[in-house]
Coordinates of N, CA and C in Angstrom, one line a residue:
X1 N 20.8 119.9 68.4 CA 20.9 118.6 69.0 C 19.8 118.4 70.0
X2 N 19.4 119.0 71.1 CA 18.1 119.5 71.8 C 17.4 118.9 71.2
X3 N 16.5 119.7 70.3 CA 15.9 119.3 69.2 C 15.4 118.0 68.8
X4 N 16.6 117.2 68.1 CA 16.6 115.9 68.2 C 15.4 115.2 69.5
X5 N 16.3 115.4 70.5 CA 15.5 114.5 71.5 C 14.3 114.8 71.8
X6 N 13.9 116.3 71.7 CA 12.9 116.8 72.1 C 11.8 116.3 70.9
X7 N 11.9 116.2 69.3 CA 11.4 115.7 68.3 C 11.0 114.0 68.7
X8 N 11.9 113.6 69.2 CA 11.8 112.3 69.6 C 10.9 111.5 70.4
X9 N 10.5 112.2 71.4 CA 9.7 112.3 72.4 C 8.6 113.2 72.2
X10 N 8.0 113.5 70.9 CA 6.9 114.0 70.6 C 7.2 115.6 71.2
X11 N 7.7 116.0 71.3 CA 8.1 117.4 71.8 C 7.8 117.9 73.4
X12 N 7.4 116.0 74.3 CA 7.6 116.6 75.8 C 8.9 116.2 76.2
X13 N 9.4 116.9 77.5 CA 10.5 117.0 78.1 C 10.3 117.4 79.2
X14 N 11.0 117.3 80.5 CA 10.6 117.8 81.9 C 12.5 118.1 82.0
X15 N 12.9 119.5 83.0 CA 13.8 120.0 82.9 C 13.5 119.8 84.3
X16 N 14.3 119.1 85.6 CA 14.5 119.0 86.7 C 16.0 119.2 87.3
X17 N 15.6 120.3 88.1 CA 17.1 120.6 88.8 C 17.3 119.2 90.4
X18 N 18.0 118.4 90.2 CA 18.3 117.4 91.1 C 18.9 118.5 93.0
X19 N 19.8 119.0 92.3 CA 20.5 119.5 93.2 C 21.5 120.2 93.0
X20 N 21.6 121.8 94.1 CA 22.5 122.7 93.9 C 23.4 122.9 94.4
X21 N 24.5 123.9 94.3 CA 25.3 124.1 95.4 C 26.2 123.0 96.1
X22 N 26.8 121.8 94.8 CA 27.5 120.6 95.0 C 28.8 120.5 94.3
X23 N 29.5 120.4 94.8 CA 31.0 119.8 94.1 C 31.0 119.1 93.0
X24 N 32.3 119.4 92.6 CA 32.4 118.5 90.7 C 32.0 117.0 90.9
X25 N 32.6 116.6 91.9 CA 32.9 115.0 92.3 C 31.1 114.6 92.9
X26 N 31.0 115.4 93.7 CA 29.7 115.1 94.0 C 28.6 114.8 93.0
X27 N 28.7 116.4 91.9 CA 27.9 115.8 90.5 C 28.0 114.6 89.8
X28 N 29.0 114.4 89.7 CA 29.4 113.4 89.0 C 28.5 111.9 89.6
X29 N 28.8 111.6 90.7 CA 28.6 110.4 91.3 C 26.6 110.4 91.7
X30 N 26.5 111.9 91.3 CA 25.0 111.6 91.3 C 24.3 111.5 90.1
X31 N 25.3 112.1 89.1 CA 24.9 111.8 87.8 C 24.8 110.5 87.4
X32 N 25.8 109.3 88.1 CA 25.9 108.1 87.6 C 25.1 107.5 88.9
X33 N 24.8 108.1 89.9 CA 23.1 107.1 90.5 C 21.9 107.6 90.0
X34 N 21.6 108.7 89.3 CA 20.6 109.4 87.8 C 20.6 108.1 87.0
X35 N 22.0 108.1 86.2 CA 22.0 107.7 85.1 C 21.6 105.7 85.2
X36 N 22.0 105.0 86.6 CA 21.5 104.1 86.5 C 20.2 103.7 87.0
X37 N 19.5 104.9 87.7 CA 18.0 104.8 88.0 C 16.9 105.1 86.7
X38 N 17.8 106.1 86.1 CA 16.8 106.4 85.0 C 16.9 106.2 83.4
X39 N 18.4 105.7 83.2 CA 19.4 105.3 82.0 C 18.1 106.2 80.9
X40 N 18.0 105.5 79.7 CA 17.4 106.2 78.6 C 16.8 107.5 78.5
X41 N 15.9 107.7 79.7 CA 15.0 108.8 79.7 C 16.0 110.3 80.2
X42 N 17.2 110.0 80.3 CA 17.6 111.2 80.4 C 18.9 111.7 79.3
X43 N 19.0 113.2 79.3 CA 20.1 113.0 78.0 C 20.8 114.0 78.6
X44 N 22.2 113.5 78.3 CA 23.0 114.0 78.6 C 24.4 114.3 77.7
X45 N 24.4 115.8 77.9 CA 25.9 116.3 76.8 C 26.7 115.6 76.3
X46 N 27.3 115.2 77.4 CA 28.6 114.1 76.8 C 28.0 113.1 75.5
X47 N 27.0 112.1 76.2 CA 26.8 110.8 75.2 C 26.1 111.1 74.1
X48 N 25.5 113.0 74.0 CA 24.6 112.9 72.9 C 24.6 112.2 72.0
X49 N 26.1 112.4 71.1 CA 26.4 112.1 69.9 C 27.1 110.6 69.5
X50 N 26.8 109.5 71.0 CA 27.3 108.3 70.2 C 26.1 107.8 70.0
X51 N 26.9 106.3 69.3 CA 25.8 105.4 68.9 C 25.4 104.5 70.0
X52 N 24.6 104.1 70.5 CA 24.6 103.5 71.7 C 23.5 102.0 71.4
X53 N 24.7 100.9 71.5 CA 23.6 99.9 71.3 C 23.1 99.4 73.0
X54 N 21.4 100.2 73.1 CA 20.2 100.2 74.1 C 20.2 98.6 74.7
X55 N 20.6 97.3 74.3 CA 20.6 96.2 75.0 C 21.4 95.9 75.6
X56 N 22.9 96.4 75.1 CA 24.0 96.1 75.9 C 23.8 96.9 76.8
X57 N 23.4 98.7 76.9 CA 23.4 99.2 78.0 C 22.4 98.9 79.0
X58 N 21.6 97.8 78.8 CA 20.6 97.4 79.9 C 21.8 96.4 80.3
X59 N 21.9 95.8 79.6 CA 22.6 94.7 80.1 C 23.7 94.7 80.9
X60 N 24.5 96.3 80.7 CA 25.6 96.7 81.6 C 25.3 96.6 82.8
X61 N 23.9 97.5 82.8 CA 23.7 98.3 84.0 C 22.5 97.2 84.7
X62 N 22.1 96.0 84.4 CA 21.2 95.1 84.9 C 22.6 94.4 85.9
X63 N 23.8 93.8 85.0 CA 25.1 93.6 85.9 C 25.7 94.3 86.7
X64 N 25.5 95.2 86.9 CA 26.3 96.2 87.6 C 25.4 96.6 88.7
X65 N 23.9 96.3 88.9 CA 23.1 96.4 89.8 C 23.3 95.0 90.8
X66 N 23.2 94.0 89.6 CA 23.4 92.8 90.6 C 24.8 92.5 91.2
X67 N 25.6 93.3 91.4 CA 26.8 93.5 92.0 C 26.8 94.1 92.8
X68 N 26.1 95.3 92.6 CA 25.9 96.1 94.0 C 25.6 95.1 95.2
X69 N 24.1 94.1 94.5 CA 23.3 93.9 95.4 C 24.0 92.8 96.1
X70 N 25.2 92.0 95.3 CA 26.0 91.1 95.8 C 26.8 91.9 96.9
X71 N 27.2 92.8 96.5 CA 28.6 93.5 97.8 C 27.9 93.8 98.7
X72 N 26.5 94.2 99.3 CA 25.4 94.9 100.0 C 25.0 93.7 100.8
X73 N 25.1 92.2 99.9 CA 25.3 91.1 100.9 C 26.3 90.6 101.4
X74 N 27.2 90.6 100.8 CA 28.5 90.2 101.2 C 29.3 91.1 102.7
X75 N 28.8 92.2 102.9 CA 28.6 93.2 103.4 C 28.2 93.0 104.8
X76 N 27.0 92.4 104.4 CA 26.3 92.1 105.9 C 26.7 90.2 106.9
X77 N 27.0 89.9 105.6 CA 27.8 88.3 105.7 C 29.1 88.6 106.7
X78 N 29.6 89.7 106.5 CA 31.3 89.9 107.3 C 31.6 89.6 108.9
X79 N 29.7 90.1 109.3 CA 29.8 89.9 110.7 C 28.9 88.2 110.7
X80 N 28.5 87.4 110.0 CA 27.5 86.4 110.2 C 28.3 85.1 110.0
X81 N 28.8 85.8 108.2 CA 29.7 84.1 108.2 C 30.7 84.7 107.1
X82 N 31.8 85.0 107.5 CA 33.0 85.3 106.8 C 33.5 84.7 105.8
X83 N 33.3 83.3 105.6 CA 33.6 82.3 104.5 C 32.6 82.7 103.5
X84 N 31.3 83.1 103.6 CA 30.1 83.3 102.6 C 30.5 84.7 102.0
X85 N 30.5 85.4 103.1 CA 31.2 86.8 103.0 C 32.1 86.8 101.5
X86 N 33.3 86.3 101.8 CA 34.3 86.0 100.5 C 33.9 85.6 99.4
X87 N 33.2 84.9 99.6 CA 32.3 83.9 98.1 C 31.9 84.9 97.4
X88 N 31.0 85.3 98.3 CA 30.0 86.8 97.6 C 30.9 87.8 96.8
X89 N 32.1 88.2 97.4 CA 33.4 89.3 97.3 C 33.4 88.8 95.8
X90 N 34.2 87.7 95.6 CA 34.7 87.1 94.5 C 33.7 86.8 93.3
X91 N 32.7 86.3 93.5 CA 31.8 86.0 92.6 C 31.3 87.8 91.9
X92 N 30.9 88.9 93.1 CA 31.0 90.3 92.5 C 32.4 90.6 91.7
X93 N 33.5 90.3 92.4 CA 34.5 90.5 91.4 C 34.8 90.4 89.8
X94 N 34.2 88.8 89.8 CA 34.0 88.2 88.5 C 32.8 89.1 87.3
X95 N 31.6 89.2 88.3 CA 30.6 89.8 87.3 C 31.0 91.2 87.2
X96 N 32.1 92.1 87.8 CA 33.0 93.2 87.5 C 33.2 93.3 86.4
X97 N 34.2 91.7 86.5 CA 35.1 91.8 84.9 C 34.3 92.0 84.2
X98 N 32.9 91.1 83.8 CA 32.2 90.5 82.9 C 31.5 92.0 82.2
X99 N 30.7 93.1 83.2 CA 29.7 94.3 82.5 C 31.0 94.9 82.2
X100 N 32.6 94.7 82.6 CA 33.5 96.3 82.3 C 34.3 96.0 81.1
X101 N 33.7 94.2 80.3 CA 33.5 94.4 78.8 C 32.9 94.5 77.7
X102 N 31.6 95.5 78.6 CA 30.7 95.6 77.7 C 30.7 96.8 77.3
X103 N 31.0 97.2 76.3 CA 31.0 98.5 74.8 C 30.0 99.1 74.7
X104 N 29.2 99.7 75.3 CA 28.1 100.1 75.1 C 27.9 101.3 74.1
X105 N 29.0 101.8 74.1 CA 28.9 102.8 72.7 C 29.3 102.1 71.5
X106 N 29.8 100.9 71.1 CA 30.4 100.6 69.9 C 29.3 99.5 69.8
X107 N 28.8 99.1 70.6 CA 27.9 98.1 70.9 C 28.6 96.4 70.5
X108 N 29.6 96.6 70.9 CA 30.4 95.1 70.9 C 31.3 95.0 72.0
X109 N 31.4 93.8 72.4 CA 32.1 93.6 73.8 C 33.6 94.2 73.4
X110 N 34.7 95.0 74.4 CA 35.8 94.8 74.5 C 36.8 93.6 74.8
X111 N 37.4 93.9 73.9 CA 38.5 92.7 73.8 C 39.8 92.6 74.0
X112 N 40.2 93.9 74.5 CA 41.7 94.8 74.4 C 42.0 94.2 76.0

């Protein structure tokens, strides 16, 4: 499986240790600020073997950035203007729902 990706990429690869000596929980949650700073270029055990349709997963993670960057204002709005504050809350809420029905391994939105 290695292989694969390594064939893929013309046979370069760069093996970087991020960080040691961390908790389960801790990996995890740096794996998923990895995985949205560098999505494609990195592979990882779990998803080797799906099929991954590459537009929707930009598209997840293009929404799910602009949500951050909404709560990170809404955030700073709590002390300035409380009413904007909210707006911000809600409107992040909404684009929530919207990337947490996007399939990115089946490559079709969920509908369940």
């Amino acid at each position: 499986m290695w292989l694969k990706y390594v064939n893929k990429f013309n046979g370069e690869y760069e093996v970087v240790i991020v960080k040691e000596n961390i908790t389960e929980n801790e990996a995890y949650v740096l794996e998923e600020e990895l995985m949205m700073k560098y999505g494609r270029q990195l592979v990882n055990l779990v998803n080797s073997g799906l099929k991954m349709n590459y537009a929707l997963y930009d598209e997840y993670w293009a929404k799910r950035r602009e949500v951050d960057e909404l709560l990170k204002e809404a955030k700073k709005q709590e002390v300035v203007d409380v009413e904007l504050a909210i707006l911000h809350y809600k409107d992040a809420f909404l684009k929530m729902i919207d990337y947490e029905k996007i399939d990115i391994n089946k490559g079709k939105e969920y509908t369940g």
